[in-house]
Coordinates of N, CA and C in Angstrom, one line a residue:
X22 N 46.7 65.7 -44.6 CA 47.0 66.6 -43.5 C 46.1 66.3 -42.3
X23 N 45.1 65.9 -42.7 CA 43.9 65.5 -41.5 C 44.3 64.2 -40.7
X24 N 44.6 63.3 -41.3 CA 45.0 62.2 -41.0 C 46.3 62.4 -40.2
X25 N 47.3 63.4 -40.4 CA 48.1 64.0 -39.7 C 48.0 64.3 -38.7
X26 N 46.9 65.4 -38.5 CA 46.7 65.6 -37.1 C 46.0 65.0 -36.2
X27 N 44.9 64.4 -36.6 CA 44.5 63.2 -36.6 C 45.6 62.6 -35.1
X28 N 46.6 61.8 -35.7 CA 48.0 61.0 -35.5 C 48.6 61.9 -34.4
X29 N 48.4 63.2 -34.5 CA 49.0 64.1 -33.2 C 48.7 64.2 -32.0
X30 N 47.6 63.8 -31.7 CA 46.7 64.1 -30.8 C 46.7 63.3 -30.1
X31 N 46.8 63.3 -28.7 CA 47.0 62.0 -27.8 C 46.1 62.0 -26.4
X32 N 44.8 61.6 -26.2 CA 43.9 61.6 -25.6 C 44.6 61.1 -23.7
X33 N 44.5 61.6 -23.1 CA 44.9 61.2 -22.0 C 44.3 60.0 -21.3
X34 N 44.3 58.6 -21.0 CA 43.9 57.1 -20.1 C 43.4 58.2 -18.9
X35 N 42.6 58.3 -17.8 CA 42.0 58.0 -16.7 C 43.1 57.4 -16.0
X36 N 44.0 57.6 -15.0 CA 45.0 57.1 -14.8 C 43.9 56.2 -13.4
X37 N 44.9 54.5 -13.1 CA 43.8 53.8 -13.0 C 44.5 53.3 -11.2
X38 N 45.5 54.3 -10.6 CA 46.0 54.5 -9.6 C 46.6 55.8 -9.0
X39 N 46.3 56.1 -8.0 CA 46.8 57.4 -7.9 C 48.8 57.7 -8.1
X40 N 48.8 58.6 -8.3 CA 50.4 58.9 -8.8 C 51.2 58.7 -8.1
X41 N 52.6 58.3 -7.7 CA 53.2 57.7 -7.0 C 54.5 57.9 -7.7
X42 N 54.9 58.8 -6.8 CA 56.3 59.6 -6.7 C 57.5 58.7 -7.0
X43 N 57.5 57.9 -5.7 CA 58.7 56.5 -5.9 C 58.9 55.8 -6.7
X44 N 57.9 55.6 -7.9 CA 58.0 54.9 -8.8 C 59.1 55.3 -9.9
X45 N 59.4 56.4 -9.4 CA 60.3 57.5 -10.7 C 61.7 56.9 -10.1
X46 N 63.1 56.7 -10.8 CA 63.8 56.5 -10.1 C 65.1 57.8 -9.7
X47 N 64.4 58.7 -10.3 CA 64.9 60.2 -10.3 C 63.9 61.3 -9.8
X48 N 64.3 62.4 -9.4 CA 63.1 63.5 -8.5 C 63.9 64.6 -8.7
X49 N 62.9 65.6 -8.6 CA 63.2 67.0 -8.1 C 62.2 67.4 -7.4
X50 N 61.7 67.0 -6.6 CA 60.4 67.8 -5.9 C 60.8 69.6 -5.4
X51 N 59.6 70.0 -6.0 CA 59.6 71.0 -5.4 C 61.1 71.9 -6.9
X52 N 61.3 71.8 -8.2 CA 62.2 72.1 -8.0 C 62.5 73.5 -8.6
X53 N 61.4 74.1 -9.5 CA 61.4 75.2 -10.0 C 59.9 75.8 -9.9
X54 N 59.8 76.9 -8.9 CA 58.5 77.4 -9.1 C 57.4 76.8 -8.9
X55 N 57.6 76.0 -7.4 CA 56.4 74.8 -6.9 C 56.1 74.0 -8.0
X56 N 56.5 73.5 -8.8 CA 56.8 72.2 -10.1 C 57.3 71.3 -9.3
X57 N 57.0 70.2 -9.2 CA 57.7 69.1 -9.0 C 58.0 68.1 -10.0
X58 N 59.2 67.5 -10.4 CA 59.7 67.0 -11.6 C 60.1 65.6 -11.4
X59 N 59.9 64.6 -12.0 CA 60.2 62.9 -11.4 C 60.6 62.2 -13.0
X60 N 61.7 61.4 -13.2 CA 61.7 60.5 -14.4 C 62.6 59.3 -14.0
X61 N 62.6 58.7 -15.1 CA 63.2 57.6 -15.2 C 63.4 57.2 -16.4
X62 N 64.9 56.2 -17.0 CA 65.5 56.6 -18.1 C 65.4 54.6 -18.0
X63 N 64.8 54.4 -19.1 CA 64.5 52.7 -19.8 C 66.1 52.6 -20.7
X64 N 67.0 52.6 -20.2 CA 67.8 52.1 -21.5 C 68.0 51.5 -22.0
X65 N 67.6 50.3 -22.1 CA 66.6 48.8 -22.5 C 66.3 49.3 -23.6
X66 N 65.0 50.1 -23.5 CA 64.0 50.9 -24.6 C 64.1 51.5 -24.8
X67 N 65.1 52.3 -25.1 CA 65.7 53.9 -25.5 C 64.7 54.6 -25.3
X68 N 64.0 55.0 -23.7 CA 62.5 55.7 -23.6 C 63.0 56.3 -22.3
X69 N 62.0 57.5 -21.8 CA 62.3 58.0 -20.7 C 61.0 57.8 -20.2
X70 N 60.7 57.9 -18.9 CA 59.2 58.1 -18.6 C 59.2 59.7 -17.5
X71 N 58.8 60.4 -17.7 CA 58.5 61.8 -16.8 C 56.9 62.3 -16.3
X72 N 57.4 62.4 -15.3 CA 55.9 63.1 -14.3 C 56.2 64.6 -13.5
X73 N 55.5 65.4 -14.1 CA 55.3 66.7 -13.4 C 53.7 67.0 -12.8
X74 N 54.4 67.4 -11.7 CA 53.2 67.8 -10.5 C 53.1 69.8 -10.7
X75 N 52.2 70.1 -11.3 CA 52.0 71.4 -11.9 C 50.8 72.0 -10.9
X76 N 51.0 73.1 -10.3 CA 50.2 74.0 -9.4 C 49.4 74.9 -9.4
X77 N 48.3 74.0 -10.6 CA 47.4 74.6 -11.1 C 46.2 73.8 -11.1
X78 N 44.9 73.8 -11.9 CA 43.8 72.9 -12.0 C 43.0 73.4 -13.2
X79 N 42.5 72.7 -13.2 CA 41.6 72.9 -14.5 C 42.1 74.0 -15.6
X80 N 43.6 73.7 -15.9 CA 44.3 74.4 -16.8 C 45.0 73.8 -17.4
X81 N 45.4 74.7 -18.8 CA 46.7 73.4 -20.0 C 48.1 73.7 -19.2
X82 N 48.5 72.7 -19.7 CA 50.0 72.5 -19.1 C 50.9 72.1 -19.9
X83 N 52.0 72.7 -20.2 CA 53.0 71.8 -21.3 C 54.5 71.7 -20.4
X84 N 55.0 71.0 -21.0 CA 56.8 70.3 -20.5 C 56.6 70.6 -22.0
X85 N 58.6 70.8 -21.9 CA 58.9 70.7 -23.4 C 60.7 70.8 -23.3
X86 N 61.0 70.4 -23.8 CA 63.0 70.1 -24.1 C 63.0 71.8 -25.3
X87 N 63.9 72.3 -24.1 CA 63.9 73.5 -25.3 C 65.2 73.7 -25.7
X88 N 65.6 74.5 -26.2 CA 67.0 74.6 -27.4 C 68.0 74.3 -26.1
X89 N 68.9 73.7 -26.8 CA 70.1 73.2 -25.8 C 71.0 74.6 -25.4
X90 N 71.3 75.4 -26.2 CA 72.4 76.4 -25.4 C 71.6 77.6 -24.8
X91 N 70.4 77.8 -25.3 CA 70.2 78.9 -24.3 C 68.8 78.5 -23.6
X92 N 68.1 77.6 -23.9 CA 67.0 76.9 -22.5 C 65.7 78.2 -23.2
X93 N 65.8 78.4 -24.3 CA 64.6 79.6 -24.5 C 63.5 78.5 -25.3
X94 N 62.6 79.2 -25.6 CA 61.5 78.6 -26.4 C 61.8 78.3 -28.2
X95 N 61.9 79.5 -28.8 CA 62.3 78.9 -30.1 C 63.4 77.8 -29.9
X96 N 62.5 76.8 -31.1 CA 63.3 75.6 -31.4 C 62.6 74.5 -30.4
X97 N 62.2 74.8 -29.3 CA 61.7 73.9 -28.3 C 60.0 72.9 -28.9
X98 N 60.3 71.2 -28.0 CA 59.7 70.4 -28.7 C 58.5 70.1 -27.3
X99 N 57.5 70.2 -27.0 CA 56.4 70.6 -26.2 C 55.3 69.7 -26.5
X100 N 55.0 69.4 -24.8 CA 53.7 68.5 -25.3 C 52.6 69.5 -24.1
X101 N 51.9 69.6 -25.2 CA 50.5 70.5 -23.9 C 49.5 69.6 -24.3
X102 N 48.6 69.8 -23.1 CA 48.2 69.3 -22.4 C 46.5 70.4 -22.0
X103 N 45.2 69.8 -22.4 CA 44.3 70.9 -22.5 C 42.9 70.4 -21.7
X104 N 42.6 70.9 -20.9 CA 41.4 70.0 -20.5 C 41.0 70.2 -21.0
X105 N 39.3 68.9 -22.2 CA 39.0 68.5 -22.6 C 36.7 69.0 -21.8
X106 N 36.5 70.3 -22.0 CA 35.1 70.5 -21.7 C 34.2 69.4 -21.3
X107 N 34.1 68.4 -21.9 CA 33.2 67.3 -22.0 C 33.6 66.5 -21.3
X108 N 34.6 65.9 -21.4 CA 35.2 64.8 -20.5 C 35.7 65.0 -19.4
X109 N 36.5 66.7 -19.0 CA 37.1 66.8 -18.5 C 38.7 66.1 -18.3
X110 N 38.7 65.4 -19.1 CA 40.3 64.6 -19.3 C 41.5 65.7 -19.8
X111 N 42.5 65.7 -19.6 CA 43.8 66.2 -20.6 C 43.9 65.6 -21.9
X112 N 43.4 66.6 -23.1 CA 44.1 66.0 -24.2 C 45.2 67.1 -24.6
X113 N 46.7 65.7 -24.7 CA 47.5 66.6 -25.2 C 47.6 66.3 -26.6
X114 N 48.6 67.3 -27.3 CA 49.3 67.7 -28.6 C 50.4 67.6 -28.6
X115 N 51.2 67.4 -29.5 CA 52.5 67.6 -29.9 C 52.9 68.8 -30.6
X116 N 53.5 69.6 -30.1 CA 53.9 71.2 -30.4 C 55.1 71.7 -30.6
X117 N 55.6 72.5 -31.1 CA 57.3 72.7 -31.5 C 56.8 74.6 -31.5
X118 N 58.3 75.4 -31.2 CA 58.2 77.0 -31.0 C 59.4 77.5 -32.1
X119 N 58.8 78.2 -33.1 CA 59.9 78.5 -33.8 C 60.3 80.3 -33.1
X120 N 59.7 80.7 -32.8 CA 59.4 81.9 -31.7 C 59.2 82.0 -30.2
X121 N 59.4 83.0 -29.8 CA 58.5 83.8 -28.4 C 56.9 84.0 -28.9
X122 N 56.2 82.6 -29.6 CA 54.4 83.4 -29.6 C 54.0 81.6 -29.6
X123 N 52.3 81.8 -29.4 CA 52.4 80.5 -28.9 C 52.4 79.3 -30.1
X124 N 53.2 78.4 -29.5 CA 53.6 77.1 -30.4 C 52.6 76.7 -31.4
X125 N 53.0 75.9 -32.2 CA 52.7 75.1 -33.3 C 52.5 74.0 -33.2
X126 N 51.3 72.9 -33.8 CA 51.2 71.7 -33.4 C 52.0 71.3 -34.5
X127 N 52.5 69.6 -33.8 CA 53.6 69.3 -35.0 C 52.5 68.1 -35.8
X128 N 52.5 69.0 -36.8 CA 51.4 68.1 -37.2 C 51.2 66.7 -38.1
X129 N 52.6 66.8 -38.7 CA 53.0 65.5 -39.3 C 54.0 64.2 -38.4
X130 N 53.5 62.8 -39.0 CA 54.7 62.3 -38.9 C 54.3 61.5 -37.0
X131 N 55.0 60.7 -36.6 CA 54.7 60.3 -35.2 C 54.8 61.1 -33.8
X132 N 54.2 61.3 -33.3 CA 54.2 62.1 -32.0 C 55.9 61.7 -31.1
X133 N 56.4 62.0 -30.6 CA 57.4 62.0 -29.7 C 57.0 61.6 -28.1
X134 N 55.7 62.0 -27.9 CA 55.0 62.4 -26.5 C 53.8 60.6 -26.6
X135 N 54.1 60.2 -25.5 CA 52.7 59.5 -25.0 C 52.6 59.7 -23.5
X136 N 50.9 59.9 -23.8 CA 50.4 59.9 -22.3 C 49.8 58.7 -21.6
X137 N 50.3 58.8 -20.5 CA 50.5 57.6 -19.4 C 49.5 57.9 -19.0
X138 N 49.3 58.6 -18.1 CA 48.3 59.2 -17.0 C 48.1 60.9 -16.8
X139 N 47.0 61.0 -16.1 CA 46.9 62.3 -15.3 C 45.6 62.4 -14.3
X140 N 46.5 63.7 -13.8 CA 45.1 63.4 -12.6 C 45.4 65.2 -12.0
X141 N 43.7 65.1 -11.8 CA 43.4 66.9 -11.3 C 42.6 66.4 -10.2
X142 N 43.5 67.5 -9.3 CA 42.7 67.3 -7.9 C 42.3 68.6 -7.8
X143 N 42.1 69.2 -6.3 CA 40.9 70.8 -6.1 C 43.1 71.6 -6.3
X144 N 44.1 71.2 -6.0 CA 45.1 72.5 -6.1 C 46.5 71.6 -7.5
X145 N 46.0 71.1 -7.8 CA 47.1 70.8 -9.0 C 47.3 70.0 -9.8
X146 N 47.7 69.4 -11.0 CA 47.6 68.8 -12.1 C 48.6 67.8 -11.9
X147 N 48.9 66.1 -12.1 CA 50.1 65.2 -12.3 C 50.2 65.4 -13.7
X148 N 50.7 64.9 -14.4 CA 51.3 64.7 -16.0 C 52.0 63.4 -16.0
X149 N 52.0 62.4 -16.8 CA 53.0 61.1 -16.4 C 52.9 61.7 -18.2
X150 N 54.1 61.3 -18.7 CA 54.2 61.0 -20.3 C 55.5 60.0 -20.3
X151 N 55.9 59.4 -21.4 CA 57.3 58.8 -21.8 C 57.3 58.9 -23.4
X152 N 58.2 59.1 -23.6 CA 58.9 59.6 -24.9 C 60.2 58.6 -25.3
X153 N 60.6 58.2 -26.6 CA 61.8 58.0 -27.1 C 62.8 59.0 -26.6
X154 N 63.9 58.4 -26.3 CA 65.0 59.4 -26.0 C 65.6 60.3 -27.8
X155 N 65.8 59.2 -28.7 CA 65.7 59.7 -29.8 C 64.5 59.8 -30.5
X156 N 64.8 61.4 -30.8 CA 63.2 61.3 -31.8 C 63.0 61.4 -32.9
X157 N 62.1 60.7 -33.4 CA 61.3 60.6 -34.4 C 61.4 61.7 -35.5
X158 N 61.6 62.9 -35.0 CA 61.2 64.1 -36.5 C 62.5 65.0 -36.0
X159 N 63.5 64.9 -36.3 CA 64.8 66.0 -36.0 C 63.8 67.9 -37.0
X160 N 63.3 67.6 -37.4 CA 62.8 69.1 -37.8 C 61.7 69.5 -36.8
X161 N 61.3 68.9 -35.9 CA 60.6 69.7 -34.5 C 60.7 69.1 -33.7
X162 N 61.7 68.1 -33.3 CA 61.4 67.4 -32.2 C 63.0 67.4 -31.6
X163 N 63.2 67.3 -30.4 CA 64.5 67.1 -30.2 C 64.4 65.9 -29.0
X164 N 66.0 65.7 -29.3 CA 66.5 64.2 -28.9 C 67.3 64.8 -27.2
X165 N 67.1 63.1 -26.4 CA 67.5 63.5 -24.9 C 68.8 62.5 -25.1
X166 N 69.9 63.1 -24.7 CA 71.6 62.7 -24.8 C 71.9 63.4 -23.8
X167 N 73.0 62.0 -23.3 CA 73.7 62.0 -22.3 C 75.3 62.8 -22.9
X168 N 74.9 63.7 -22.7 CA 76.3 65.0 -23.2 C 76.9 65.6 -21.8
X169 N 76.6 65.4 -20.8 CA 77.1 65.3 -19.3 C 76.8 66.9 -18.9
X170 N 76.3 67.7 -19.6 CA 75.7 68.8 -19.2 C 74.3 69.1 -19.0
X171 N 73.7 68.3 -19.0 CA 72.0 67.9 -18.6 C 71.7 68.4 -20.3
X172 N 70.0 68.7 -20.1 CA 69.1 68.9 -21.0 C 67.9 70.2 -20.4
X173 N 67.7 71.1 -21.3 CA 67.5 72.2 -20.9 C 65.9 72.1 -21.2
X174 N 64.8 72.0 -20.0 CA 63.9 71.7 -19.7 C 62.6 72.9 -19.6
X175 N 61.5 73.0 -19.6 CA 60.5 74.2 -19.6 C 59.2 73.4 -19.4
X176 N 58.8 74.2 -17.7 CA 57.4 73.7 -17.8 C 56.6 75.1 -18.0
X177 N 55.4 75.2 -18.4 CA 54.4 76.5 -18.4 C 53.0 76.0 -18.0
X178 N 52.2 76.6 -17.9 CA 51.0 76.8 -17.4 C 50.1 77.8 -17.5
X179 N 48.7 77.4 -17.7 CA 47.3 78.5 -17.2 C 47.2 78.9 -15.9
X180 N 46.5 79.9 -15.4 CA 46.1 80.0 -14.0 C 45.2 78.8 -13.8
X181 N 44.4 79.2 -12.6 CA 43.1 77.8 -12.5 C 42.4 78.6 -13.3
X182 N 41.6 77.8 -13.7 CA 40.3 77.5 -14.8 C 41.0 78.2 -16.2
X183 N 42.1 78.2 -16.7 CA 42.4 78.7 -17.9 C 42.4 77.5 -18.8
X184 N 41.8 77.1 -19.3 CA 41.9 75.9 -20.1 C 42.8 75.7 -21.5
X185 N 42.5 77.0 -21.8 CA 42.7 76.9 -23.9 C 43.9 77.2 -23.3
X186 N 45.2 77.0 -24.2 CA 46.7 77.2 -24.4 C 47.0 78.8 -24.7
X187 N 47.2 79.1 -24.1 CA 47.4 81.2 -23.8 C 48.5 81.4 -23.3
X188 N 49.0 83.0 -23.2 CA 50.1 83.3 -22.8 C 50.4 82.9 -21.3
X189 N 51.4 82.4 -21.0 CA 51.6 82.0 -19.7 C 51.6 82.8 -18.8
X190 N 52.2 83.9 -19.2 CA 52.6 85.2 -18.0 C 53.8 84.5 -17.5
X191 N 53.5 84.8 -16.0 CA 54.3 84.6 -14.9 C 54.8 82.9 -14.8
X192 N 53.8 82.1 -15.2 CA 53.2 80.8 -15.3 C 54.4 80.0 -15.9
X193 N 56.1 80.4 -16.1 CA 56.9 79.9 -17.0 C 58.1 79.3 -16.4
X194 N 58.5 78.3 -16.6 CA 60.0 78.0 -15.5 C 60.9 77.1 -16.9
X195 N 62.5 77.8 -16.7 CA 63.1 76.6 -17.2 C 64.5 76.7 -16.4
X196 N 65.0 74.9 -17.1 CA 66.3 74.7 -16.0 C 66.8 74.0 -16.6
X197 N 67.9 73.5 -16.7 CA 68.8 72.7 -16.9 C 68.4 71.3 -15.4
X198 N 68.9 69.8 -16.7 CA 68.5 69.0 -15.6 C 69.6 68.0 -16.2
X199 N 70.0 67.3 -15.6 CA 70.8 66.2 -16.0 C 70.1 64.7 -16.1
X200 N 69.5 64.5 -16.8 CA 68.7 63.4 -17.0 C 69.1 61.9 -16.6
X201 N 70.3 62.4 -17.0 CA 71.5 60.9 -16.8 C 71.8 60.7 -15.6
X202 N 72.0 61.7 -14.5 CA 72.6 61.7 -13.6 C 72.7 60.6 -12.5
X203 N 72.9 60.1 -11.6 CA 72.6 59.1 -10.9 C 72.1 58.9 -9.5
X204 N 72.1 60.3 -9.2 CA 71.4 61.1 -8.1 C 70.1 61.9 -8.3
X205 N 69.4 62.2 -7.4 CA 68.3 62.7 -7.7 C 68.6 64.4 -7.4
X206 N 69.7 65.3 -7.3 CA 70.0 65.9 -7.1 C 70.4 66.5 -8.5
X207 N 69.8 66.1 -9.5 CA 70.8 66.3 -11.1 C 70.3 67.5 -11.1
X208 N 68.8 68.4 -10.9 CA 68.4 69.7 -11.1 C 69.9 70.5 -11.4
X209 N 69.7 72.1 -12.2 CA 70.9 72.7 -11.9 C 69.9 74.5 -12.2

């Protein structure tokens, strides 16, 4: 089980250029709740890559694909994100919600989530991760398909300086996005 979690845990790189919007070949700036949302879909590599710009600092942050018909938290597959006291770096986790209370790390088995980069400035957090479109553990993880109705998305957040993973409050957004879409206008 240690070796498990161990395997969960995904230390965030020093990202080794600043973040760069254009690189994404999809956007939603600005799209829910001062969040700004960016990906791009490898279908080569059955992989997505996503970057969220979060409006906070020195606080945890998680994205997470939550249940397809109603966009709530139970069932949802989550990667948070915690600054790290000593390093100050983001280490995220791989997390799953079988409830409304706070998630569960998924503690067996391969992560779904890798971290690219991140970067904290004095008003807000980037996040770069990429993921398998299909995942790895169908018992906490869910899979991103092109079902022509998007994919029901959730970012949350600390205030500033909240670091440990706590109730979000107000700190909560989710939406429907069309991941596939071909425009950068897929938000819904």
């Amino acid at each position: 089980a240690l070796l498990c979690l161990l395997l969960a845990t995904l230390t965030a790189n020093l990202a080794t250029a600043a973040f760069n919007p254009t690189s994404y070949a999809r956007a939603a700036p600005q799209l829910i709740g001062n969040i700004s949302f960016y990906w791009t879909i490898d279908a080569a590599n059955t992989t997505i890559s996503f970057a969220v710009v979060y409006p906070t600092t020195n606080a945890w942050v998680a994205f997470g694909l939550t249940e397809p018909a109603s966009g709530s938290m139970p069932g949802a597959d989550i990667a948070v994100g915690q600054p790290n006291s000593t390093t100050g770096l983001l280490t995220f986790d791989d997390y799953y919600a079988t409830a409304f209370v706070t998630p569960q790390k998924d503690g067996c088995g391969p992560s779904d989530w890798t971290v690219v980069s991140t970067e904290m400035t004095s008003s807000s957090t980037v996040v770069e991760l990429t993921r398998r479109l299909v995942a790895p553990d169908a018992a906490h993880d869910r899979s991103i398909v092109n079902d022509g109705i998007g994919t029901q998305v959730a970012f949350a957040y600390g205030d500033r300086n909240t670091p440990i993973l706590s109730y979000h409050g107000k700190n909560v957004h989710n939406t429907r996005v069309n991941l596939f879409a071909v425009s950068s206008a897929a938000a819904r």
